[in-house]
Every structure is written in C-alpha cells, then in structure tokens.
Coordinates of C-alpha atoms and ligand atoms in Angstrom, one line a residue:
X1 CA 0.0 0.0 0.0
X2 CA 1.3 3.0 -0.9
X3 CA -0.6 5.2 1.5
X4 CA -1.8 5.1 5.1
X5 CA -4.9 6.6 7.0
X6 CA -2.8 6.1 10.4
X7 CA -3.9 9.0 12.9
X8 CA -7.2 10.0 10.7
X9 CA -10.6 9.5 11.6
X10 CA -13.5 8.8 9.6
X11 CA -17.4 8.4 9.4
X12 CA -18.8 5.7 7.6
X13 CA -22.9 6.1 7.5
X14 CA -24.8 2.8 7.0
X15 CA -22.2 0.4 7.8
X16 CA -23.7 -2.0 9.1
X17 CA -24.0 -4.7 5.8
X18 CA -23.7 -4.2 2.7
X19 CA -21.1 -1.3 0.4
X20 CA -21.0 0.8 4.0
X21 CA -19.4 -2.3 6.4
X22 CA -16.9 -3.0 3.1
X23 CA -15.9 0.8 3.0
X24 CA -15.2 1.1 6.8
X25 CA -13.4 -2.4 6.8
X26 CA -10.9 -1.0 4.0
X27 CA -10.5 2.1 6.5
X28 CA -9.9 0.5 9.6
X29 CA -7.5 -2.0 7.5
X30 CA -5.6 1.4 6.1
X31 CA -5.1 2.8 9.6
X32 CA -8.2 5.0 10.1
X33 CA -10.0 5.3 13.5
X34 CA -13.8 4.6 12.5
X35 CA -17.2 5.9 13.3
X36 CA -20.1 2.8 12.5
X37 CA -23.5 4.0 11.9
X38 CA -26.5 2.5 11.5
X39 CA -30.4 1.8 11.9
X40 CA -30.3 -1.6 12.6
X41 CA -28.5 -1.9 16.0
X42 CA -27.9 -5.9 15.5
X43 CA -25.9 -5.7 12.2
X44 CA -24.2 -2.6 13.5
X45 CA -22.8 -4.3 16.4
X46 CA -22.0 -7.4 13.8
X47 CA -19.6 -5.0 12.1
X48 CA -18.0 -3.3 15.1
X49 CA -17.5 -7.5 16.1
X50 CA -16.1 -8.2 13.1
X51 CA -13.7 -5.0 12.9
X52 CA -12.5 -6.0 16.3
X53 CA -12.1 -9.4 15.5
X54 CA -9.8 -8.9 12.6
X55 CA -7.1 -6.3 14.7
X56 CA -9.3 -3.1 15.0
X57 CA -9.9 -1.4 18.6
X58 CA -9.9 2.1 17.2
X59 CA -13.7 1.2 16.4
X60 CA -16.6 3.2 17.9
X61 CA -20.5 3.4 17.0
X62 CA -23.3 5.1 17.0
X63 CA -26.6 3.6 16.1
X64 CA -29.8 5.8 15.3
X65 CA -32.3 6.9 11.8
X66 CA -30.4 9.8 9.9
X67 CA -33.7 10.7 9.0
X68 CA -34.8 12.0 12.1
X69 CA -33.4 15.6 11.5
X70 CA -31.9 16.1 15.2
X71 CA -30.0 13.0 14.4
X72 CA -27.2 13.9 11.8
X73 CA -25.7 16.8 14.6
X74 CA -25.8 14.1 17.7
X75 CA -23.5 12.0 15.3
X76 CA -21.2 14.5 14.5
X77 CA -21.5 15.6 18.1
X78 CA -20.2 11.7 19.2
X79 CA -17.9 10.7 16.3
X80 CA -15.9 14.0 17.9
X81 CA -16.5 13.1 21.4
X82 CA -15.2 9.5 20.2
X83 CA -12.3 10.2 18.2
X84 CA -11.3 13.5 18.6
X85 CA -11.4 14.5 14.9
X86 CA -13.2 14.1 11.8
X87 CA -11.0 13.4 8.5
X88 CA -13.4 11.4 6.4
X89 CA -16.8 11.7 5.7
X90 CA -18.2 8.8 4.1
X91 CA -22.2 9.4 3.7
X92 CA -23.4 6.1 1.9
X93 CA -26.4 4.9 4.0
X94 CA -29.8 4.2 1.3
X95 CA -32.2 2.1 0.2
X96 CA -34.8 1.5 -2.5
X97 CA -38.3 2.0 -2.2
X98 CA -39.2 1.8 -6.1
X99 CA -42.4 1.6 -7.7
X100 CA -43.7 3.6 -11.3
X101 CA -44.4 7.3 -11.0
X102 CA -47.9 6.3 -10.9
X103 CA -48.3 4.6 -7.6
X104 CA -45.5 6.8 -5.6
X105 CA -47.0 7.8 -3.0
X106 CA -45.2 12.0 -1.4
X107 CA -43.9 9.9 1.6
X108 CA -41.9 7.6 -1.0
X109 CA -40.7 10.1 -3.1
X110 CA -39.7 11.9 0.3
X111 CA -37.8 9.5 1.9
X112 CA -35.9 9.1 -1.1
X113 CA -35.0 12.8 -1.4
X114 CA -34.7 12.3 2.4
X115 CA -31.8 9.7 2.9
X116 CA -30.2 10.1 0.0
X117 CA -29.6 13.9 -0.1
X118 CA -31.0 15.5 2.6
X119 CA -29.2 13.2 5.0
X120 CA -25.9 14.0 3.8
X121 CA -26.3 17.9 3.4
X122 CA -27.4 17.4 7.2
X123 CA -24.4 15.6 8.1
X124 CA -22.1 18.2 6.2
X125 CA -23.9 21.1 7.9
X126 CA -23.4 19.5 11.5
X127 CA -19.8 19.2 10.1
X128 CA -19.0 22.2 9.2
X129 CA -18.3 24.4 12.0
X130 CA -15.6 21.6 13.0
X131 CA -14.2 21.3 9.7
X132 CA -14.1 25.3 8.5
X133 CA -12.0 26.0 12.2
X134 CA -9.9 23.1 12.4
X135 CA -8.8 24.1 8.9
X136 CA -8.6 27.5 9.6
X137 CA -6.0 27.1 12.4
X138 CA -4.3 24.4 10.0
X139 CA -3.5 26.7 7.6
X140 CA -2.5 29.8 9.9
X141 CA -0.1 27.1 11.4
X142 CA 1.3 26.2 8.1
X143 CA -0.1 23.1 7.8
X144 CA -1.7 21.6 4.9
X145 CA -4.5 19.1 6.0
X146 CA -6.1 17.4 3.7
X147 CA -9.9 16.2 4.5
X148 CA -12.6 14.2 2.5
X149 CA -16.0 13.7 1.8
X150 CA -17.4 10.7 -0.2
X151 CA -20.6 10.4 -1.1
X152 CA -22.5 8.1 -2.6
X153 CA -24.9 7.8 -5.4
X154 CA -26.0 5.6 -8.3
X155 CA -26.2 5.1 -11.9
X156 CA -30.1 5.5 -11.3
X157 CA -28.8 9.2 -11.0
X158 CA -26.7 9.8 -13.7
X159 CA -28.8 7.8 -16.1
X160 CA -32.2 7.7 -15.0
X161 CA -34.3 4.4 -14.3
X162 CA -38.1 3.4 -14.6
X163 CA -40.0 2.7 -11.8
X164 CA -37.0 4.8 -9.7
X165 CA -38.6 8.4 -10.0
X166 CA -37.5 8.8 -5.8
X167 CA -34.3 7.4 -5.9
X168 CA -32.6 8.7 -9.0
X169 CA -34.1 12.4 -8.1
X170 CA -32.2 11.4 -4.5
X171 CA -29.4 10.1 -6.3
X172 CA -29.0 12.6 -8.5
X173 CA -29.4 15.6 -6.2
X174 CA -26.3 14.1 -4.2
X175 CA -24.1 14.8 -7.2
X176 CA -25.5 19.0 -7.0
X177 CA -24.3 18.7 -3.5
X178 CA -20.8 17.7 -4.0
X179 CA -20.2 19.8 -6.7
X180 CA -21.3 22.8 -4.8
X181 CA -19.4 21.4 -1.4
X182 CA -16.4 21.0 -3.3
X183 CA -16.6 24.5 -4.5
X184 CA -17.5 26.1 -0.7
X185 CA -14.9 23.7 0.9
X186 CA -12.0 23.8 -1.2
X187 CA -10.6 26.4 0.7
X188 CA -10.4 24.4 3.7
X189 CA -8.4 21.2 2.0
X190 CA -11.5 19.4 1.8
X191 CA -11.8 16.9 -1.4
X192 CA -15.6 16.2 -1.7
X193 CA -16.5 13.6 -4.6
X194 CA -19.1 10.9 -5.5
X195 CA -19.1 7.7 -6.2
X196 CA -21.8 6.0 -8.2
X197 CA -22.1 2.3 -8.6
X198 CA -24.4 -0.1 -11.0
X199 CA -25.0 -3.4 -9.5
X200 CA -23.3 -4.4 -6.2
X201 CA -24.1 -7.5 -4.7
X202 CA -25.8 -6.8 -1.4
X203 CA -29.2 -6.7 0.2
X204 CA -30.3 -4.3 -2.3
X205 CA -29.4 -6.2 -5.2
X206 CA -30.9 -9.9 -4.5
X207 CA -33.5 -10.9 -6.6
X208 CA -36.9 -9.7 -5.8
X209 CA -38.9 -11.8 -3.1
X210 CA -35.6 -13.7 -1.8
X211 CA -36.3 -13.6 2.0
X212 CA -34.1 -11.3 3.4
X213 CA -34.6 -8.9 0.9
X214 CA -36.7 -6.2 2.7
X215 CA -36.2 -3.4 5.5
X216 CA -38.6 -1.6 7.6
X217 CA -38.6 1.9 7.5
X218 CA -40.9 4.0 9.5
X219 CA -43.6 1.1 9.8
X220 CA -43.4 0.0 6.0
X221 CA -42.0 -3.3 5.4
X222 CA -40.4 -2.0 2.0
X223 CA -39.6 -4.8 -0.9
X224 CA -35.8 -4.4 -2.3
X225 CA -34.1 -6.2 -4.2
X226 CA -34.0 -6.5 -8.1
X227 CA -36.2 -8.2 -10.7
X228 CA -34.3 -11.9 -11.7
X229 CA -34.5 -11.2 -15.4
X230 CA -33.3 -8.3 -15.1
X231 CA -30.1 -8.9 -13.2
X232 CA -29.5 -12.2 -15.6
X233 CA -29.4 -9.0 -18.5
X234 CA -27.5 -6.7 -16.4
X235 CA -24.5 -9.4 -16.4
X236 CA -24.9 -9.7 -19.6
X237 CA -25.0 -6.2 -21.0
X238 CA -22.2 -4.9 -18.4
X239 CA -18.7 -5.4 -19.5
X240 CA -17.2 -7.1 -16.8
X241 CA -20.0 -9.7 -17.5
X242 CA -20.4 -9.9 -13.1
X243 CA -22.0 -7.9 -10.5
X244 CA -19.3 -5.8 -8.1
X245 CA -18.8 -7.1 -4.7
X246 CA -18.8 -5.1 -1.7
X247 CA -14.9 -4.8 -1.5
X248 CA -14.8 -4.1 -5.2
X249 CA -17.1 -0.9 -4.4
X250 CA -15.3 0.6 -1.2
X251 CA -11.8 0.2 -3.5
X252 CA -13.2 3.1 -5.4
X253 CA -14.6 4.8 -2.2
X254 CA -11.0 4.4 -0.1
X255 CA -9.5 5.6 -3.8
X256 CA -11.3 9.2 -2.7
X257 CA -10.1 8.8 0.9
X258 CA -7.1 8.5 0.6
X259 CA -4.0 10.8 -0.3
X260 CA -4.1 9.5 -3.8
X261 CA -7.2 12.2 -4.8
X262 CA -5.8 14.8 -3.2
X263 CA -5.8 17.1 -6.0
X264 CA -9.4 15.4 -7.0
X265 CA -12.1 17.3 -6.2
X266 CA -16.3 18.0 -7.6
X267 CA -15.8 15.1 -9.4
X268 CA -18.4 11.7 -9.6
X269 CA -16.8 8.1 -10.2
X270 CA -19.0 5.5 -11.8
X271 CA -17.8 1.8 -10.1
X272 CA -20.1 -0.5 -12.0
X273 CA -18.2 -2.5 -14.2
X274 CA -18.8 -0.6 -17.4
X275 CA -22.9 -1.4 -17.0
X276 CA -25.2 1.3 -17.8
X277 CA -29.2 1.7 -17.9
Ligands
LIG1 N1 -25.9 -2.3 -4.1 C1 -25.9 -1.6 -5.2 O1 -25.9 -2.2 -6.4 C2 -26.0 -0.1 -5.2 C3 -26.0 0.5 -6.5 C4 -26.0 1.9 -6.5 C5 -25.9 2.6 -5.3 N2 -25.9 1.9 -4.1 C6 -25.9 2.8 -2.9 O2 -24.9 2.3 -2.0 C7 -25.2 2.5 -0.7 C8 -25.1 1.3 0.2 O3 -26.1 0.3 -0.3 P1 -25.9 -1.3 -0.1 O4 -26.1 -1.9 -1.4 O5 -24.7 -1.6 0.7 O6 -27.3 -1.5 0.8 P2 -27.5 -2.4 2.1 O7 -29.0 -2.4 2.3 O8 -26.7 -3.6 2.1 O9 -26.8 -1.4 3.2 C9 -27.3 -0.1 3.5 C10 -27.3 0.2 5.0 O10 -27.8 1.5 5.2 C11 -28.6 1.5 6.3 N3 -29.6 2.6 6.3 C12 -30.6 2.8 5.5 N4 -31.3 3.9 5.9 C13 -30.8 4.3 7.0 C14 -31.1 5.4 7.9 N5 -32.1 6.2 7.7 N6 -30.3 5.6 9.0 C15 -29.2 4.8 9.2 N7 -28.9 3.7 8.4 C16 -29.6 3.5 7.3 C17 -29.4 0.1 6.3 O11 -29.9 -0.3 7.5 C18 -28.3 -0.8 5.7 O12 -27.6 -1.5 6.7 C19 -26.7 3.1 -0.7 O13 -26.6 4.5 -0.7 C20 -27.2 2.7 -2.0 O14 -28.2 3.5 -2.5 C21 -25.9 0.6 -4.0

C-alpha cells in the first residue's frame, strides 16, 4: 500500500451490511480510527464484532435513523466526542423504495430525497463548523490538511431508471451537492467527490422476493431487491459480465479517501463495471 490513514478518523454512514461495512473495513484496515453508523443496531454491532475481530480497537458506533433531523448533529457531536477528529466523511447509508411514477406515493418520493440527499447535506452542515476551524487554524499554522468527503450515489442518478422516480431524483441531487461542497470547501483542504455504482451485490441487489430482501422503515416493510430477469441481463450487457462485490465498491470509495485524490475534487466516479441503464 502506498498510503496510510494512520492517525485519521472517519465516518462511515450505513455500515452495518452491505457497500458501508466493506468501506469502513478498508478504513480501519488502512489505519483510520472509525465511526459505524447505523439503523439496525444488530448488524451494527456485527460489524463493530467483526472490525475487532480482525485487529481493530480504534472502532466506535453510533446507532440511530439519519432521517430523524436532530440526528445527523448528535452524530457529528459523538464521532468527535469518540475520536477527537473528523477526516473522512463517508455518507453512503440508502435504500430503494421503487415503484412507477404512478403509484409513488409523497412519503416515498420523500424518503428518497430524504436519505439520500438531505441526509448528507445534514451531516455536512453538523460538520462544518468543525471542519471550517480546524482548517482555519491548520493553515494559519502552516499546515496543509487534507480532508474528505465521499458520497455516494448511483447510476439510477446519472442515467435515469423506470420505476426509480425517488431514488434517481435522490441520487441525483447528491451529485449537485458535491459539486457545490467541493466549491465552498475547497478552501479548507476538503476533497468532496461521489461515487456512483451499478449493481453491487448486497441486500439491495438480490433478486426480488428472496427472504431477506426487505427493510422496515418508519412502519413500512419496503420490498428491495432486483427483478431476476433483469439482473441475468445486467451481467450480460455490463462489460465485466459480473455484479461488483462489496470490497470491489469501497476500493473506489478508499481511492477518494485517501491521499491518492488529493488534487481530485467536484468530481463523480462511476464503479459498475462498465454497465449502464
Ligand atoms: N448495491 C448496489 O448495487 C448499489 C448501487 C447503487 C448505489 N448503491 C448505494 O450504495 C449505498 C449502500 O447500499 P448497499 O447496497 O450496501 O445496501 P445495504 O442495504 O446492504 O446497506 C445499506 C445500509 O444503510 C442502512 N440505512 C438505510 N437507511 C438508514 C437510515 N435512515 N439511517 C441509518 N442507516 C440507514 C441500512 O440499515 C443498511 O444497513 C446506498 O446509498 C445505495 O443506494 C448501491
């Protein structure tokens, strides 16, 4: 490896399965202290097991719904009371909750706008008071501190997909908030970018109506997963003839969070194995 996170600390939203447990796994393996977040206390504390397990103390977490809008400044508030810092910002917590434009209800199409962007802007706002004077006092000391943001969106958001109205328009409006964070943070040594992925083998990609492929989410058992025909075409059509696996996708994510982007910044990297909608 030609880097190391030793002595940083990062946040890693939604970590408990899935992309978000691969991402803070590569963290804790490059050094970082790591924040755990999520909604479903059980896997959370599967994760932080795990972490521990393979050689990581420096692991802390926080469970709670980043949709309930007090919660995004209470986990800012502990990852600093925890660690002492905050050098990574990895906001990748989402789900589906897909149906034609039709027979969206508001509440869908809101909690789809609601996770997947204004989550992070939350998170980012609770941030910044901590990230604008730490830099601050950086620079007037001299020293150049480089920070990151990673967030995360989909090729439902650069490209569009039926029956996705909610989470492409989430997805999507991610990508505006980068660009624009990259643009007020720069001045602080803050890289902000995006990564989109196309089909990553999780929860969210099994085929539709395998068991374990729902959530509950303020009292609606919500369906994920992916139609079977569909992902049989997906490998098909998608150059690297495979789904990504978790690991795969939090390569392109530690790419961002490490030293190697430094002078990357506003920018959106598609990891989906050349496949496209
Ligand atoms: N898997 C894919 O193919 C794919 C493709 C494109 C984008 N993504 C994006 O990648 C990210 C990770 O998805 P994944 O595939 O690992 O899904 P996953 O379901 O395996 O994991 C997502 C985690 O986020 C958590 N979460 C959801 N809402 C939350 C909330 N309100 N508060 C706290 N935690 C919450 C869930 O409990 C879950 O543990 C998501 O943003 C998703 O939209 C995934």
């Amino acid at each position: 490896m030609s880097f190391t996170l030793k002595g940083k600390s990062a946040l890693v939203t939604g970590s408990g399965r899935g992309i978000g447990r691969a991402i803070a796994t590569r963290l804790a393996h490059s050094g970082a202290a790591v924040m755990i977040n999520d909604l479903d206390q059980e896997a959370l504390q599967e994760t932080e097991c795990l972490l521990r397990l393979s050689g990581h103390p420096n692991v802390h977490h926080l469970a709670g719904d980043l949709t309930d809008p007090s919660f995004p400044d209470q986990l800012i508030k502990g990852t600093l009371e925890a660690l002492g810092s905050i050098d990574i910002i990895v906001n990748n917590a989402g789900y589906s909750w897909d149906s034609v434009i039709q027979k969206t209800t508001d509440e869908q199409f809101q909690a789809m706008l609601d996770i997947h962007v204004v989550t992070p802007f939350r998170i980012l706002r609770a941030a910044s008071g901590y990230i604008r004077e730490t830099a601050k006092a950086e620079i007037a000391a001299g020293k150049h501190v480089m920070r990151k943001v990673v967030n995360i969106t989909s090729i439902a958001g650069t490209e569009g997909n039926p029956g996705q109205a909610g989470y492409s328009s989430g997805k999507a409006g991610v990508i505006g908030l980068t660009k624009t964070m990259a643009k007020e943070w720069g001045r602080y040594n803050v890289n902000v970018n995006v990564v989109g992925f196309g089909l990553i083998e999780t929860r969210l990609t099994q085929a539709l109506g395998s068991e374990d492929a729902k959530m509950e989410m303020h009292g609606h058992q919500i369906k994920l997963g992916v139609q079977p025909a569909l992902l049989e075409a997906a490998k098909h059509s998608c150059a690297l003839g495979r789904l990504g696996t978790p690991e795969e996708a939090a390569g392109a994510v530690l790419f961002f969070c490490s030293p190697l982007s430094d002078y990357v910044t506003g920018e959106v990297l598609i990891c989906g194995g050349g496949f496209h909608l």
